[in-house]
Amino acid sequence: MKKIICLLLGLAGFAATLPAQAIAQSSTPQAVATASGAALQTNRRNTRRSGPMSYDDIIANLLDPISSMPSVRGIDRDPENPAKFRIIASRSIEIDLTNLRERLNRPNANRSEELDKYIRVISLTVREYDPFKREALRVVIRTSAALNEFEQETAFGSDANILVRRPFIAGLEEVVVADSPTSIAFMPQSRLADLNLSADEAFVIGEANTAELARSARWFEENGLLVAELDGAYASSLLKVDGIWAGVSARLEAPVAIIIPNRERLVIGRANNADDIRKLGELATTETTGPHALTNKILVQNQGQWVEIP
């Protein structure tokens, strides 16, 4: 479900729409797509009073300041309505210029002041909706296929949206995300520079934050197996919290075997117990379904690394 937030800071007609899927920044664009597919470019503000300002005039004046904001990847014009455009950023922000144009074209309007005020509110909104902060970084496990699809779906023109990701086991990858109260956003490589991080450093911080989150994990027994739940989407992330597994093994009095059939489900048994392995295999077969499916393989630790049981 989309959440609509209207800003009433003297800028009526400005609305921000927050979709579930997050899109994030790469290179700063210098052009805005028009309905015809042509590019409208501008290098300086032009507010001289030579007549009424059109929507194209207004966007030409907004383009460079908006494009330079952290997380902004570009501007997408609405082909059906010249007053509307969408800022492609960490979260998509929809802008309606109807009321701004009316104010700019009033007699004796201070156009530069009106535009500066509008840009300041947009900047505050972009920053407010940007989830990528060091303290918000986490790691999750996702399928390579799902991450590939996400990168393709969130590309902006020829601007690829490459994520901070690395291999985990066959078909699965570890990816850095930003956590917010309402969503989880995959972190694009282009945002690393904004946080002054390398990819390796982002993984270190994300894993450390995930380890802190793991303190709130819920552990319970089910059908003779141990189940872990963590804040909905983070159960499989426990595989990247090395510090917990010695304690789990001690609790079971055996080396551990686990399944992560989907992102919400992590089930643990004894790797040296045939009945536990049978139960894990049956669960993995029946529960690796749906859009959040991960793998139907049983995993064990070998020299500190998770590997599939042959």
mmCIF file with all atom_site columns, C-alpha atoms in Angstrom, residues 11-177:
data_model
loop_
_atom_site.group_PDB
_atom_site.id
_atom_site.type_symbol
_atom_site.label_atom_id
_atom_site.label_alt_id
_atom_site.label_comp_id
_atom_site.label_asym_id
_atom_site.label_entity_id
_atom_site.label_seq_id
_atom_site.pdbx_PDB_ins_code
_atom_site.Cartn_x
_atom_site.Cartn_y
_atom_site.Cartn_z
_atom_site.occupancy
_atom_site.B_iso_or_equiv
_atom_site.pdbx_formal_charge
_atom_site.auth_seq_id
_atom_site.auth_comp_id
_atom_site.auth_asym_id
_atom_site.auth_atom_id
_atom_site.pdbx_PDB_model_num
ATOM 1   C CA . LEU A 1 11  ? 3.756  25.053  -0.933  1.00 0.00 ? 11  LEU A CA 1
ATOM 2   C CA . ALA A 1 12  ? 0.353  23.707  -1.806  1.00 0.00 ? 12  ALA A CA 1
ATOM 3   C CA . GLY A 1 13  ? 0.416  21.297  -4.688  1.00 0.00 ? 13  GLY A CA 1
ATOM 4   C CA . PHE A 1 14  ? 3.554  19.508  -3.530  1.00 0.00 ? 14  PHE A CA 1
ATOM 5   C CA . ALA A 1 15  ? 2.998  15.849  -2.588  1.00 0.00 ? 15  ALA A CA 1
ATOM 6   C CA . ALA A 1 16  ? 5.361  12.986  -1.777  1.00 0.00 ? 16  ALA A CA 1
ATOM 7   C CA . THR A 1 17  ? 4.425  9.419   -2.623  1.00 0.00 ? 17  THR A CA 1
ATOM 8   C CA . LEU A 1 18  ? 6.295  6.608   -0.892  1.00 0.00 ? 18  LEU A CA 1
ATOM 9   C CA . PRO A 1 19  ? 6.181  3.280   -2.780  1.00 0.00 ? 19  PRO A CA 1
ATOM 10  C CA . ALA A 1 20  ? 7.166  -0.043  -1.142  1.00 0.00 ? 20  ALA A CA 1
ATOM 11  C CA . GLN A 1 21  ? 10.132 -0.547  -3.397  1.00 0.00 ? 21  GLN A CA 1
ATOM 12  C CA . ALA A 1 22  ? 13.042 1.712   -2.775  1.00 0.00 ? 22  ALA A CA 1
ATOM 13  C CA . ILE A 1 23  ? 15.044 3.354   -5.565  1.00 0.00 ? 23  ILE A CA 1
ATOM 14  C CA . ALA A 1 24  ? 18.413 4.935   -4.854  1.00 0.00 ? 24  ALA A CA 1
ATOM 15  C CA . GLN A 1 25  ? 20.989 7.281   -6.316  1.00 0.00 ? 25  GLN A CA 1
ATOM 16  C CA . SER A 1 26  ? 23.784 6.746   -8.780  1.00 0.00 ? 26  SER A CA 1
ATOM 17  C CA . SER A 1 27  ? 25.376 9.474   -10.913 1.00 0.00 ? 27  SER A CA 1
ATOM 18  C CA . THR A 1 28  ? 23.898 12.981  -10.781 1.00 0.00 ? 28  THR A CA 1
ATOM 19  C CA . PRO A 1 29  ? 21.936 13.569  -13.991 1.00 0.00 ? 29  PRO A CA 1
ATOM 20  C CA . GLN A 1 30  ? 22.022 16.828  -15.884 1.00 0.00 ? 30  GLN A CA 1
ATOM 21  C CA . ALA A 1 31  ? 18.898 16.245  -17.937 1.00 0.00 ? 31  ALA A CA 1
ATOM 22  C CA . VAL A 1 32  ? 15.229 15.634  -17.351 1.00 0.00 ? 32  VAL A CA 1
ATOM 23  C CA . ALA A 1 33  ? 13.180 13.294  -19.511 1.00 0.00 ? 33  ALA A CA 1
ATOM 24  C CA . THR A 1 34  ? 10.315 14.982  -21.374 1.00 0.00 ? 34  THR A CA 1
ATOM 25  C CA . ALA A 1 35  ? 7.154  13.409  -22.717 1.00 0.00 ? 35  ALA A CA 1
ATOM 26  C CA . SER A 1 36  ? 8.692  13.221  -26.179 1.00 0.00 ? 36  SER A CA 1
ATOM 27  C CA . GLY A 1 37  ? 11.808 11.527  -24.833 1.00 0.00 ? 37  GLY A CA 1
ATOM 28  C CA . ALA A 1 38  ? 13.949 14.582  -25.530 1.00 0.00 ? 38  ALA A CA 1
ATOM 29  C CA . ALA A 1 39  ? 16.236 16.031  -22.866 1.00 0.00 ? 39  ALA A CA 1
ATOM 30  C CA . LEU A 1 40  ? 15.722 19.435  -21.332 1.00 0.00 ? 40  LEU A CA 1
ATOM 31  C CA . GLN A 1 41  ? 19.037 20.773  -20.048 1.00 0.00 ? 41  GLN A CA 1
ATOM 32  C CA . THR A 1 42  ? 19.890 23.789  -17.958 1.00 0.00 ? 42  THR A CA 1
ATOM 33  C CA . ASN A 1 43  ? 23.058 25.160  -16.385 1.00 0.00 ? 43  ASN A CA 1
ATOM 34  C CA . ARG A 1 44  ? 21.777 28.284  -14.649 1.00 0.00 ? 44  ARG A CA 1
ATOM 35  C CA . ARG A 1 45  ? 18.617 29.775  -13.209 1.00 0.00 ? 45  ARG A CA 1
ATOM 36  C CA . ASN A 1 46  ? 16.672 32.100  -15.495 1.00 0.00 ? 46  ASN A CA 1
ATOM 37  C CA . THR A 1 47  ? 13.858 33.990  -13.764 1.00 0.00 ? 47  THR A CA 1
ATOM 38  C CA . ARG A 1 48  ? 13.885 37.215  -15.783 1.00 0.00 ? 48  ARG A CA 1
ATOM 39  C CA . ARG A 1 49  ? 10.371 38.625  -16.160 1.00 0.00 ? 49  ARG A CA 1
ATOM 40  C CA . SER A 1 50  ? 9.830  38.385  -19.917 1.00 0.00 ? 50  SER A CA 1
ATOM 41  C CA . GLY A 1 51  ? 6.359  36.946  -19.576 1.00 0.00 ? 51  GLY A CA 1
ATOM 42  C CA . PRO A 1 52  ? 4.565  34.108  -17.788 1.00 0.00 ? 52  PRO A CA 1
ATOM 43  C CA . MET A 1 53  ? 6.739  31.172  -16.751 1.00 0.00 ? 53  MET A CA 1
ATOM 44  C CA . SER A 1 54  ? 5.714  27.875  -18.321 1.00 0.00 ? 54  SER A CA 1
ATOM 45  C CA . TYR A 1 55  ? 6.052  24.507  -16.608 1.00 0.00 ? 55  TYR A CA 1
ATOM 46  C CA . ASP A 1 56  ? 9.113  23.835  -18.753 1.00 0.00 ? 56  ASP A CA 1
ATOM 47  C CA . ASP A 1 57  ? 10.629 27.124  -17.534 1.00 0.00 ? 57  ASP A CA 1
ATOM 48  C CA . ILE A 1 58  ? 9.996  26.164  -13.908 1.00 0.00 ? 58  ILE A CA 1
ATOM 49  C CA . ILE A 1 59  ? 11.444 22.680  -14.262 1.00 0.00 ? 59  ILE A CA 1
ATOM 50  C CA . ALA A 1 60  ? 14.492 24.118  -16.048 1.00 0.00 ? 60  ALA A CA 1
ATOM 51  C CA . ASN A 1 61  ? 15.120 26.256  -12.950 1.00 0.00 ? 61  ASN A CA 1
ATOM 52  C CA . LEU A 1 62  ? 14.537 23.381  -10.511 1.00 0.00 ? 62  LEU A CA 1
ATOM 53  C CA . LEU A 1 63  ? 16.515 20.730  -12.366 1.00 0.00 ? 63  LEU A CA 1
ATOM 54  C CA . ASP A 1 64  ? 20.102 21.421  -11.314 1.00 0.00 ? 64  ASP A CA 1
ATOM 55  C CA . PRO A 1 65  ? 19.396 22.040  -7.585  1.00 0.00 ? 65  PRO A CA 1
ATOM 56  C CA . ILE A 1 66  ? 17.252 18.906  -7.358  1.00 0.00 ? 66  ILE A CA 1
ATOM 57  C CA . SER A 1 67  ? 19.710 16.781  -9.336  1.00 0.00 ? 67  SER A CA 1
ATOM 58  C CA . SER A 1 68  ? 22.535 17.718  -6.968  1.00 0.00 ? 68  SER A CA 1
ATOM 59  C CA . MET A 1 69  ? 20.662 16.471  -3.879  1.00 0.00 ? 69  MET A CA 1
ATOM 60  C CA . PRO A 1 70  ? 21.991 13.230  -2.325  1.00 0.00 ? 70  PRO A CA 1
ATOM 61  C CA . SER A 1 71  ? 20.045 10.142  -3.447  1.00 0.00 ? 71  SER A CA 1
ATOM 62  C CA . VAL A 1 72  ? 18.429 11.863  -6.443  1.00 0.00 ? 72  VAL A CA 1
ATOM 63  C CA . ARG A 1 73  ? 18.961 9.956   -9.690  1.00 0.00 ? 73  ARG A CA 1
ATOM 64  C CA . GLY A 1 74  ? 16.782 11.940  -12.057 1.00 0.00 ? 74  GLY A CA 1
ATOM 65  C CA . ILE A 1 75  ? 13.471 13.591  -12.866 1.00 0.00 ? 75  ILE A CA 1
ATOM 66  C CA . ASP A 1 76  ? 10.698 11.904  -14.812 1.00 0.00 ? 76  ASP A CA 1
ATOM 67  C CA . ARG A 1 77  ? 8.079  14.113  -16.511 1.00 0.00 ? 77  ARG A CA 1
ATOM 68  C CA . ASP A 1 78  ? 4.433  13.075  -16.520 1.00 0.00 ? 78  ASP A CA 1
ATOM 69  C CA . PRO A 1 79  ? 3.509  12.707  -20.210 1.00 0.00 ? 79  PRO A CA 1
ATOM 70  C CA . GLU A 1 80  ? -0.162 13.318  -19.403 1.00 0.00 ? 80  GLU A CA 1
ATOM 71  C CA . ASN A 1 81  ? 0.228  16.414  -17.226 1.00 0.00 ? 81  ASN A CA 1
ATOM 72  C CA . PRO A 1 82  ? 2.899  19.100  -17.803 1.00 0.00 ? 82  PRO A CA 1
ATOM 73  C CA . ALA A 1 83  ? 2.478  20.331  -14.213 1.00 0.00 ? 83  ALA A CA 1
ATOM 74  C CA . LYS A 1 84  ? 3.638  17.044  -12.706 1.00 0.00 ? 84  LYS A CA 1
ATOM 75  C CA . PHE A 1 85  ? 6.978  15.278  -12.478 1.00 0.00 ? 85  PHE A CA 1
ATOM 76  C CA . ARG A 1 86  ? 8.521  12.584  -10.319 1.00 0.00 ? 86  ARG A CA 1
ATOM 77  C CA . ILE A 1 87  ? 11.850 12.786  -8.517  1.00 0.00 ? 87  ILE A CA 1
ATOM 78  C CA . ILE A 1 88  ? 13.628 9.428   -8.711  1.00 0.00 ? 88  ILE A CA 1
ATOM 79  C CA . ALA A 1 89  ? 15.360 9.106   -5.349  1.00 0.00 ? 89  ALA A CA 1
ATOM 80  C CA . SER A 1 90  ? 15.557 6.688   -2.431  1.00 0.00 ? 90  SER A CA 1
ATOM 81  C CA . ARG A 1 91  ? 11.801 6.925   -2.492  1.00 0.00 ? 91  ARG A CA 1
ATOM 82  C CA . SER A 1 92  ? 9.862  8.330   -5.396  1.00 0.00 ? 92  SER A CA 1
ATOM 83  C CA . ILE A 1 93  ? 8.564  11.864  -4.794  1.00 0.00 ? 93  ILE A CA 1
ATOM 84  C CA . GLU A 1 94  ? 5.760  13.230  -6.951  1.00 0.00 ? 94  GLU A CA 1
ATOM 85  C CA . ILE A 1 95  ? 5.601  16.981  -7.554  1.00 0.00 ? 95  ILE A CA 1
ATOM 86  C CA . ASP A 1 96  ? 2.677  19.090  -8.785  1.00 0.00 ? 96  ASP A CA 1
ATOM 87  C CA . LEU A 1 97  ? 3.742  22.580  -9.896  1.00 0.00 ? 97  LEU A CA 1
ATOM 88  C CA . THR A 1 98  ? 0.260  24.042  -10.432 1.00 0.00 ? 98  THR A CA 1
ATOM 89  C CA . ASN A 1 99  ? 0.212  26.323  -7.394  1.00 0.00 ? 99  ASN A CA 1
ATOM 90  C CA . LEU A 1 100 ? 3.890  27.245  -7.680  1.00 0.00 ? 100 LEU A CA 1
ATOM 91  C CA . ARG A 1 101 ? 3.356  28.404  -11.270 1.00 0.00 ? 101 ARG A CA 1
ATOM 92  C CA . GLU A 1 102 ? 0.386  30.511  -10.179 1.00 0.00 ? 102 GLU A CA 1
ATOM 93  C CA . ARG A 1 103 ? 2.519  32.228  -7.508  1.00 0.00 ? 103 ARG A CA 1
ATOM 94  C CA . LEU A 1 104 ? 5.467  32.750  -9.846  1.00 0.00 ? 104 LEU A CA 1
ATOM 95  C CA . ASN A 1 105 ? 3.230  34.478  -12.389 1.00 0.00 ? 105 ASN A CA 1
ATOM 96  C CA . ARG A 1 106 ? 1.575  36.888  -9.961  1.00 0.00 ? 106 ARG A CA 1
ATOM 97  C CA . PRO A 1 107 ? 2.326  40.578  -10.526 1.00 0.00 ? 107 PRO A CA 1
ATOM 98  C CA . ASN A 1 108 ? 5.432  41.656  -8.595  1.00 0.00 ? 108 ASN A CA 1
ATOM 99  C CA . ALA A 1 109 ? 6.217  38.052  -7.557  1.00 0.00 ? 109 ALA A CA 1
ATOM 100 C CA . ASN A 1 110 ? 9.774  37.500  -6.340  1.00 0.00 ? 110 ASN A CA 1
ATOM 101 C CA . ARG A 1 111 ? 10.487 34.502  -8.532  1.00 0.00 ? 111 ARG A CA 1
ATOM 102 C CA . SER A 1 112 ? 13.936 33.708  -7.171  1.00 0.00 ? 112 SER A CA 1
ATOM 103 C CA . GLU A 1 113 ? 12.654 33.728  -3.605  1.00 0.00 ? 113 GLU A CA 1
ATOM 104 C CA . GLU A 1 114 ? 9.675  31.517  -4.470  1.00 0.00 ? 114 GLU A CA 1
ATOM 105 C CA . LEU A 1 115 ? 11.907 29.009  -6.260  1.00 0.00 ? 115 LEU A CA 1
ATOM 106 C CA . ASP A 1 116 ? 14.477 28.989  -3.449  1.00 0.00 ? 116 ASP A CA 1
ATOM 107 C CA . LYS A 1 117 ? 11.737 28.307  -0.907  1.00 0.00 ? 117 LYS A CA 1
ATOM 108 C CA . TYR A 1 118 ? 10.353 25.478  -3.024  1.00 0.00 ? 118 TYR A CA 1
ATOM 109 C CA . ILE A 1 119 ? 13.783 23.917  -3.489  1.00 0.00 ? 119 ILE A CA 1
ATOM 110 C CA . ARG A 1 120 ? 14.453 24.050  0.263   1.00 0.00 ? 120 ARG A CA 1
ATOM 111 C CA . VAL A 1 121 ? 11.277 22.118  1.010   1.00 0.00 ? 121 VAL A CA 1
ATOM 112 C CA . ILE A 1 122 ? 12.094 19.523  -1.643  1.00 0.00 ? 122 ILE A CA 1
ATOM 113 C CA . SER A 1 123 ? 15.598 19.154  -0.191  1.00 0.00 ? 123 SER A CA 1
ATOM 114 C CA . LEU A 1 124 ? 14.212 18.627  3.310   1.00 0.00 ? 124 LEU A CA 1
ATOM 115 C CA . THR A 1 125 ? 11.773 16.044  1.967   1.00 0.00 ? 125 THR A CA 1
ATOM 116 C CA . VAL A 1 126 ? 14.454 14.134  0.075   1.00 0.00 ? 126 VAL A CA 1
ATOM 117 C CA . ARG A 1 127 ? 16.631 14.019  3.199   1.00 0.00 ? 127 ARG A CA 1
ATOM 118 C CA . GLU A 1 128 ? 13.730 13.019  5.443   1.00 0.00 ? 128 GLU A CA 1
ATOM 119 C CA . TYR A 1 129 ? 12.784 10.101  3.204   1.00 0.00 ? 129 TYR A CA 1
ATOM 120 C CA . ASP A 1 130 ? 16.372 8.940   2.669   1.00 0.00 ? 130 ASP A CA 1
ATOM 121 C CA . PRO A 1 131 ? 16.823 5.761   4.764   1.00 0.00 ? 131 PRO A CA 1
ATOM 122 C CA . PHE A 1 132 ? 20.535 5.338   4.084   1.00 0.00 ? 132 PHE A CA 1
ATOM 123 C CA . LYS A 1 133 ? 22.281 6.210   7.322   1.00 0.00 ? 133 LYS A CA 1
ATOM 124 C CA . ARG A 1 134 ? 25.020 4.169   8.984   1.00 0.00 ? 134 ARG A CA 1
ATOM 125 C CA . GLU A 1 135 ? 22.923 3.291   12.001  1.00 0.00 ? 135 GLU A CA 1
ATOM 126 C CA . ALA A 1 136 ? 20.112 2.004   9.751   1.00 0.00 ? 136 ALA A CA 1
ATOM 127 C CA . LEU A 1 137 ? 22.231 -0.437  7.730   1.00 0.00 ? 137 LEU A CA 1
ATOM 128 C CA . ARG A 1 138 ? 21.471 -4.162  8.031   1.00 0.00 ? 138 ARG A CA 1
ATOM 129 C CA . VAL A 1 139 ? 22.166 -7.275  5.938   1.00 0.00 ? 139 VAL A CA 1
ATOM 130 C CA . VAL A 1 140 ? 19.671 -9.725  4.497   1.00 0.00 ? 140 VAL A CA 1
ATOM 131 C CA . ILE A 1 141 ? 19.867 -12.925 2.458   1.00 0.00 ? 141 ILE A CA 1
ATOM 132 C CA . ARG A 1 142 ? 18.053 -12.908 -0.875  1.00 0.00 ? 142 ARG A CA 1
ATOM 133 C CA . THR A 1 143 ? 18.125 -14.967 -4.063  1.00 0.00 ? 143 THR A CA 1
ATOM 134 C CA . SER A 1 144 ? 20.399 -13.816 -6.863  1.00 0.00 ? 144 SER A CA 1
ATOM 135 C CA . ALA A 1 145 ? 17.424 -13.965 -9.226  1.00 0.00 ? 145 ALA A CA 1
ATOM 136 C CA . ALA A 1 146 ? 15.368 -11.584 -7.061  1.00 0.00 ? 146 ALA A CA 1
ATOM 137 C CA . LEU A 1 147 ? 18.249 -9.107  -6.769  1.00 0.00 ? 147 LEU A CA 1
ATOM 138 C CA . ASN A 1 148 ? 18.889 -9.215  -10.526 1.00 0.00 ? 148 ASN A CA 1
ATOM 139 C CA . GLU A 1 149 ? 15.217 -8.535  -11.172 1.00 0.00 ? 149 GLU A CA 1
ATOM 140 C CA . PHE A 1 150 ? 15.193 -5.631  -8.719  1.00 0.00 ? 150 PHE A CA 1
ATOM 141 C CA . GLU A 1 151 ? 18.222 -4.013  -10.361 1.00 0.00 ? 151 GLU A CA 1
ATOM 142 C CA . GLN A 1 152 ? 16.585 -4.266  -13.776 1.00 0.00 ? 152 GLN A CA 1
ATOM 143 C CA . GLU A 1 153 ? 13.214 -2.951  -12.602 1.00 0.00 ? 153 GLU A CA 1
ATOM 144 C CA . THR A 1 154 ? 14.734 0.061   -10.829 1.00 0.00 ? 154 THR A CA 1
ATOM 145 C CA . ALA A 1 155 ? 17.127 1.136   -13.567 1.00 0.00 ? 155 ALA A CA 1
ATOM 146 C CA . PHE A 1 156 ? 16.547 4.736   -14.654 1.00 0.00 ? 156 PHE A CA 1
ATOM 147 C CA . GLY A 1 157 ? 17.127 4.994   -18.372 1.00 0.00 ? 157 GLY A CA 1
ATOM 148 C CA . SER A 1 158 ? 20.650 3.715   -18.978 1.00 0.00 ? 158 SER A CA 1
ATOM 149 C CA . ASP A 1 159 ? 21.514 4.318   -15.316 1.00 0.00 ? 159 ASP A CA 1
ATOM 150 C CA . ALA A 1 160 ? 21.776 0.886   -13.685 1.00 0.00 ? 160 ALA A CA 1
ATOM 151 C CA . ASN A 1 161 ? 20.835 0.475   -10.027 1.00 0.00 ? 161 ASN A CA 1
ATOM 152 C CA . ILE A 1 162 ? 23.624 -1.873  -8.879  1.00 0.00 ? 162 ILE A CA 1
ATOM 153 C CA . LEU A 1 163 ? 23.243 -3.061  -5.296  1.00 0.00 ? 163 LEU A CA 1
ATOM 154 C CA . VAL A 1 164 ? 25.798 -3.626  -2.529  1.00 0.00 ? 164 VAL A CA 1
ATOM 155 C CA . ARG A 1 165 ? 25.707 -7.427  -2.689  1.00 0.00 ? 165 ARG A CA 1
ATOM 156 C CA . ARG A 1 166 ? 28.040 -10.419 -2.525  1.00 0.00 ? 166 ARG A CA 1
ATOM 157 C CA . PRO A 1 167 ? 27.704 -14.218 -2.879  1.00 0.00 ? 167 PRO A CA 1
ATOM 158 C CA . PHE A 1 168 ? 26.564 -16.260 0.106   1.00 0.00 ? 168 PHE A CA 1
ATOM 159 C CA . ILE A 1 169 ? 25.918 -19.809 -1.123  1.00 0.00 ? 169 ILE A CA 1
ATOM 160 C CA . ALA A 1 170 ? 24.717 -21.132 -4.475  1.00 0.00 ? 170 ALA A CA 1
ATOM 161 C CA . GLY A 1 171 ? 21.799 -19.022 -5.664  1.00 0.00 ? 171 GLY A CA 1
ATOM 162 C CA . LEU A 1 172 ? 21.796 -16.786 -2.579  1.00 0.00 ? 172 LEU A CA 1
ATOM 163 C CA . GLU A 1 173 ? 23.533 -13.499 -1.818  1.00 0.00 ? 173 GLU A CA 1
ATOM 164 C CA . GLU A 1 174 ? 24.077 -11.219 1.124   1.00 0.00 ? 174 GLU A CA 1
ATOM 165 C CA . VAL A 1 175 ? 22.911 -7.665  0.445   1.00 0.00 ? 175 VAL A CA 1
ATOM 166 C CA . VAL A 1 176 ? 23.144 -4.463  2.477   1.00 0.00 ? 176 VAL A CA 1
ATOM 167 C CA . VAL A 1 177 ? 19.829 -2.768  3.232   1.00 0.00 ? 177 VAL A CA 1
#
